[in-house]
Coordinates of C-alpha atoms in Angstrom, one line a residue:
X1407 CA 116.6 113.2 81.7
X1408 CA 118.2 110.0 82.3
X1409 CA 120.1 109.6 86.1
X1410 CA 123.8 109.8 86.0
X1411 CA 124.8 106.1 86.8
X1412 CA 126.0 105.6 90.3
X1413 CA 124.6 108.9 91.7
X1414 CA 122.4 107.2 93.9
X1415 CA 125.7 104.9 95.3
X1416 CA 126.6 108.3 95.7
X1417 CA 124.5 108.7 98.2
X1418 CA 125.1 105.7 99.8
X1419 CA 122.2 103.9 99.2
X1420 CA 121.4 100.5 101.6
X1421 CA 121.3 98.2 98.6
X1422 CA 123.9 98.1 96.0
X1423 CA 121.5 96.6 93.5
X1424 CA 117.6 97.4 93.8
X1425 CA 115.7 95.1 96.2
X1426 CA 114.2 91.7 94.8
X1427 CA 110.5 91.3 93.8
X1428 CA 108.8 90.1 97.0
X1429 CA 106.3 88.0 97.3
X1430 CA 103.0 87.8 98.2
X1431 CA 102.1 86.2 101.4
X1432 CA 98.6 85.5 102.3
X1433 CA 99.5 83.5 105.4
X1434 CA 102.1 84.1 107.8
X1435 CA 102.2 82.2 111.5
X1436 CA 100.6 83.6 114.8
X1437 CA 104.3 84.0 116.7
X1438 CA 105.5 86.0 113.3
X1439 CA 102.3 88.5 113.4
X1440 CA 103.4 88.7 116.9
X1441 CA 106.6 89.8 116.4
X1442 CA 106.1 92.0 113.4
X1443 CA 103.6 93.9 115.4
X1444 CA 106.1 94.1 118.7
X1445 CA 108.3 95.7 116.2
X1446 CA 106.3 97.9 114.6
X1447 CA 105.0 98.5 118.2
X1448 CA 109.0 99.5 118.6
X1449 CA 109.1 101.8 116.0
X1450 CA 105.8 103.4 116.6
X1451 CA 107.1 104.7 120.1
X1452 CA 110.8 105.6 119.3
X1453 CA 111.8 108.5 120.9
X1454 CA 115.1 110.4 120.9
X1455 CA 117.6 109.0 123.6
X1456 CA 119.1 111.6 126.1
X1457 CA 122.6 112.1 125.6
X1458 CA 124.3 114.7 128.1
X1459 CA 127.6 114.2 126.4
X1460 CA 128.6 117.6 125.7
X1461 CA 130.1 117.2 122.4
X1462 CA 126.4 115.8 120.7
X1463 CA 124.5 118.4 122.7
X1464 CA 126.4 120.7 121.0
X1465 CA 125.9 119.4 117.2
X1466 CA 122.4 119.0 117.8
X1467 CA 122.0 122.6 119.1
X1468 CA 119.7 120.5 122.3
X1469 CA 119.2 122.8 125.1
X1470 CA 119.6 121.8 128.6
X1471 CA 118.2 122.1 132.0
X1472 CA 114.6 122.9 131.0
X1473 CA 113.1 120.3 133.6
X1474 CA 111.4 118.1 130.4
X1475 CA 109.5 120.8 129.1
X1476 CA 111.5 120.5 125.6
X1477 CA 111.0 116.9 125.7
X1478 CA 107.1 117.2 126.0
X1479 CA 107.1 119.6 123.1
X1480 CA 109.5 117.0 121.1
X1481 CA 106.9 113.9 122.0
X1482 CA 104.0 116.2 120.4
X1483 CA 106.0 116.6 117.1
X1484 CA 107.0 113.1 116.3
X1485 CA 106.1 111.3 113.7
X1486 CA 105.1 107.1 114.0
X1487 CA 108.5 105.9 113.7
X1488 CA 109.4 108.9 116.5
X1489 CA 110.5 110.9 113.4
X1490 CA 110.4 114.6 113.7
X1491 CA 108.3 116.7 111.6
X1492 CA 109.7 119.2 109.6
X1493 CA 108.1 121.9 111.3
X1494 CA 110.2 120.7 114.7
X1495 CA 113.1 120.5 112.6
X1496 CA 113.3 123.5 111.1
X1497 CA 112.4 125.3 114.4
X1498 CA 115.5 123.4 115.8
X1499 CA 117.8 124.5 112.9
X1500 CA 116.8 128.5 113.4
X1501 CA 119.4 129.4 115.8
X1502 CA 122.1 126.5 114.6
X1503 CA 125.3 128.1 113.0
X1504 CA 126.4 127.0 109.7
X1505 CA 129.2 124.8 111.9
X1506 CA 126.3 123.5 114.2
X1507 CA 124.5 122.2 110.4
X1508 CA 127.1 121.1 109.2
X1509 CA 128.1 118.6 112.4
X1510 CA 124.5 117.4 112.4
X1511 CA 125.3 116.6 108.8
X1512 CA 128.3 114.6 109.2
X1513 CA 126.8 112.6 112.1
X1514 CA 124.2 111.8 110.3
X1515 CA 126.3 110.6 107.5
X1516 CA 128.1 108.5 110.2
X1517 CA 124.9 106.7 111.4
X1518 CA 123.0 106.0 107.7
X1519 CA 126.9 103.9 107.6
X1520 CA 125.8 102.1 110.9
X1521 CA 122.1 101.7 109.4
X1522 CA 123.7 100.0 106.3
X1523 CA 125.6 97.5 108.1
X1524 CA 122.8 96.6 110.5
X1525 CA 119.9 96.4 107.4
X1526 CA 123.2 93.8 105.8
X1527 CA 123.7 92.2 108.5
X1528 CA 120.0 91.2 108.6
X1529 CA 119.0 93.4 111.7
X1530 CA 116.4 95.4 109.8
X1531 CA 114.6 96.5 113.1
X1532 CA 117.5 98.0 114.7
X1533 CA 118.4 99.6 110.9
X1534 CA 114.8 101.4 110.9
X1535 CA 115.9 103.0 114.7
X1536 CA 119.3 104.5 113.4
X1537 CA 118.1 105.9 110.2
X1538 CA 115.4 107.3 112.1
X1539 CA 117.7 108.9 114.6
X1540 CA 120.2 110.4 111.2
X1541 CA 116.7 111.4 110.0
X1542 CA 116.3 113.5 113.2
X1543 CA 119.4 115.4 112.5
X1544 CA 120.1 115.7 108.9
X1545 CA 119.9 119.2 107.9
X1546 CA 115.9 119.8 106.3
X1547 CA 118.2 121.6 103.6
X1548 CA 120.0 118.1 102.5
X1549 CA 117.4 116.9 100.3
X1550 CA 118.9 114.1 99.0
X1551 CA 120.5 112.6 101.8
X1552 CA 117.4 112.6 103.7
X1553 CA 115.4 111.4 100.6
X1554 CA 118.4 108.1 100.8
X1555 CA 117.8 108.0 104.4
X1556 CA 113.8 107.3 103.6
X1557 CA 114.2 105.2 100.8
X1558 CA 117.1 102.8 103.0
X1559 CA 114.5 103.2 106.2
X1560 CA 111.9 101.9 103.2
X1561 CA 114.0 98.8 102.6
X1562 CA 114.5 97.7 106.3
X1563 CA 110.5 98.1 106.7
X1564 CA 110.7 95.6 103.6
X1565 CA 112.7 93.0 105.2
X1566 CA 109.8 93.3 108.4
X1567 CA 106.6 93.0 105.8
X1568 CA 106.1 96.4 107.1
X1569 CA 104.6 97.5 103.6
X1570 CA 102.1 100.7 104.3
X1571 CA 104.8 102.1 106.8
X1572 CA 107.4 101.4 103.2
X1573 CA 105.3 103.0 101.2
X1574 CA 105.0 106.2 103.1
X1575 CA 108.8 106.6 103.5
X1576 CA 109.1 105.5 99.6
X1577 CA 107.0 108.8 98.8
X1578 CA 108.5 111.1 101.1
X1579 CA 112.2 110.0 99.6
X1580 CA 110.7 110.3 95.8
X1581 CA 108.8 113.9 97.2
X1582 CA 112.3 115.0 98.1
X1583 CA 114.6 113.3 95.5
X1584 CA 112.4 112.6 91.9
X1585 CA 114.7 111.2 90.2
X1586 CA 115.5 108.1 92.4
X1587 CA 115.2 104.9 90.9
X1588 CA 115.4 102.9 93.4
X1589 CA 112.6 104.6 96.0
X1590 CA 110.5 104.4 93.0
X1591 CA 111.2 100.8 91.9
X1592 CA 110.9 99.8 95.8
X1593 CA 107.6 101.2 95.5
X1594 CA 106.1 100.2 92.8
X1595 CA 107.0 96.6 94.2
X1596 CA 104.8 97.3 96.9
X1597 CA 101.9 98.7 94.9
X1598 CA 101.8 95.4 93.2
X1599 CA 102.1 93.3 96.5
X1600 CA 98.7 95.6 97.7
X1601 CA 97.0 94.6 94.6
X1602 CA 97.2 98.4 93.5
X1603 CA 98.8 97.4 89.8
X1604 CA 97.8 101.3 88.2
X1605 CA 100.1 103.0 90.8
X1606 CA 102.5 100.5 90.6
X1607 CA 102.7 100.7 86.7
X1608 CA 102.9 104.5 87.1
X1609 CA 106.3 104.1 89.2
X1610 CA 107.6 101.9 86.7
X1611 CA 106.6 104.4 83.8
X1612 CA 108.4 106.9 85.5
X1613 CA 111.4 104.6 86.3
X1614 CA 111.5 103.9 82.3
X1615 CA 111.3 107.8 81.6
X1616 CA 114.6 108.4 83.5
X1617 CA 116.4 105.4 83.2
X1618 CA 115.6 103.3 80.2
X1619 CA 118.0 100.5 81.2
X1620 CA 115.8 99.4 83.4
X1621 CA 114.9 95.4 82.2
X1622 CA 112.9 95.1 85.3
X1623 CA 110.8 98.6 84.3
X1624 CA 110.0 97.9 81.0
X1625 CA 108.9 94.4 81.8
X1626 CA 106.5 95.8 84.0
X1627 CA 105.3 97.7 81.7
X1628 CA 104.6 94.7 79.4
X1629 CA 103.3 92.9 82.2
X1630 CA 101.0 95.0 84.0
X1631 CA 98.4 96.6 81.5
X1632 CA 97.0 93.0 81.1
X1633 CA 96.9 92.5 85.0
X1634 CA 95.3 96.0 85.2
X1635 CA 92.4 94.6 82.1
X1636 CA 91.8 91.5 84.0
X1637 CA 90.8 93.3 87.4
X1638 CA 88.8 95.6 85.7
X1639 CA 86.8 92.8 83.8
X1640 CA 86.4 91.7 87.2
X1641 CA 85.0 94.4 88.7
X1642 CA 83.0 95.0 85.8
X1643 CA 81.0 91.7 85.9
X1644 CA 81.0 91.7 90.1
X1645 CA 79.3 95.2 89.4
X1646 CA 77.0 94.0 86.7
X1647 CA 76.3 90.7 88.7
X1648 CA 74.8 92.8 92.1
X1649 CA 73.0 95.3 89.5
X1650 CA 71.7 91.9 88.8
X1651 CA 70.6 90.9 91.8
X1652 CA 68.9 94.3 92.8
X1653 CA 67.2 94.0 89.8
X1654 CA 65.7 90.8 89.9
X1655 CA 64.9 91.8 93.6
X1656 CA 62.6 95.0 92.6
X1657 CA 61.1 93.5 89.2
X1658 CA 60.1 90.6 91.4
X1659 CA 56.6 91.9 92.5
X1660 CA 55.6 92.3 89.2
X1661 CA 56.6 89.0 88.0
X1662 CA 59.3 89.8 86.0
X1663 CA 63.3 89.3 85.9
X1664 CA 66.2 91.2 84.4
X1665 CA 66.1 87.8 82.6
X1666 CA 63.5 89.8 80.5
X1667 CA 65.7 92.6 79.4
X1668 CA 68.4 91.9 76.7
X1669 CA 71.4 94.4 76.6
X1670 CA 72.9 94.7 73.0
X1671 CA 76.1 96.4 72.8
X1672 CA 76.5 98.7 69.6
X1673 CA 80.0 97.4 67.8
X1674 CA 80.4 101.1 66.8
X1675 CA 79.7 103.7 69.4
X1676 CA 80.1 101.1 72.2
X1677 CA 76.5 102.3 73.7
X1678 CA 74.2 99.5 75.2
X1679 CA 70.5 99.2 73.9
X1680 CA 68.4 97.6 75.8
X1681 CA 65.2 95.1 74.6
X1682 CA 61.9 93.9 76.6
X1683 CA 61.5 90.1 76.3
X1684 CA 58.1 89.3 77.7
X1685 CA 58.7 85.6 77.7
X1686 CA 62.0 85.7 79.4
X1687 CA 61.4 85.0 82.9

């Protein structure tokens, strides 16, 4: 079924178009891979900030005076961007009143806002931290608004060449929201960047089956079968090449070569025959 236009926008998505084709780059400088890595560094070891204002300890239901011991047990359950799991979450929401979900809810609303106006601003590292920190408090039941809040996270990682780490949140928005274009279109972008053209042409496949507006999808889909033949050919003759070699290696003793045996491909069932050549050596 084709997505309702603007439903995403609905959901206040980061981008108000869907992000540009990037580009490959096979070399970046020393002082860039050292700062990508300090960020990702960052992100890897974000952690929940203590806040003993009264009025966020109680929308986020936190508990206090228990000497660290919740914090420990917190540490155990993030995730690599100091996400919590969804099993930590939904022990945290068990004892929350419907008003206690709901104020999570709208604070969480209030700082995917901030995360869109650092990732346009061009601060994508600080835009990762605050959708993080939404993602940590939006109700497990809001499926969509945490899928928007992984798919904009997946955009800011983008804009830091942070492309695994974009991937993963790409799947778990499209795991939690199906029908969203743009996690899907962001993704299959960087399939193709990782040289992985058969997922990538699946996204766009999918992108096609719900909207079929989508120039960008159906040129994919023109585009990437051939891309997809052309590695395979590849891989075919790098395969047949090292058969090859092995060959030649264990017919050596006996003074012959695969130079001796001839392959012939039948033109109608595809099946290989294969000749002895005696003089072929």
């Amino acid at each position: 079924m084709a997505e309702k236009a603007g439903s995403e926008d609905d959901f206040q998505d980061a981008l108000s178009e869907p992000v540009s084709p990037i580009h490959k780059v096979t070399t970046k400088s020393t002082e860039q891979d050292k700062l990508i890595d300090e960020i990702i560094e960052k992100n890897t070891n974000l952690r929940l900030e203590d806040d003993n204002d009264d009025e966020k300890e109680k929308a986020t239901g936190a508990p206090g005076g228990n000497d660290g011991a919740d914090d420990d047990n917190q540490k155990e359950a993030l995730q690599p961007d100091g996400e919590l799991s969804m099993e930590e979450l939904l022990l945290r929401e068990k004892d929350m009143s419907t008003e206690q979900l709901a104020a999570n809810k709208e604070q969480a609303d209030k700082l995917k806002l901030e995360g869109n106006e650092l990732f346009k601003n061009d601060e994508p590292a600080r835009a990762v931290e605050i959708y993080t920190e939404a993602l940590n408090i939006c109700p497990s039941s809001n499926s969509k608004e945490r899928a928007v809040l992984f798919g904009n996270r997946a955009a800011a990682k983008m804009k830091l060449e942070a492309n695994k780490s974009a991937i993963d949140d790409c799947t778990k928005a499209i795991d939690l929201y199906p029908e969203y274009v743009r996690a899907l279109l962001r993704r299959a972008k960087l399939y193709e960047q990782d040289d992985r053209p058969d997922e990538a042409l699946a996204d766009y496949k999918r992108v096609n089956e719900i909207d079929p507006g989508q120039r960008e999808a159906r040129e994919a889909q023109a585009r990437l079968p051939a891309v997809i033949n052309a590695r395979n050919e590849k891989l075919k003759a790098d395969m047949l090449n090292g058969l090859k070699g092995l060959g030649d290696m264990i017919l050596k003793p006996f003074g012959l070569s695969t130079a001796n045996f001839q392959m012939q491909q039948d033109p109608n069932s595809g099946s290989y025959s294969i000749n002895f050549n005696q003089n072929n050596s």
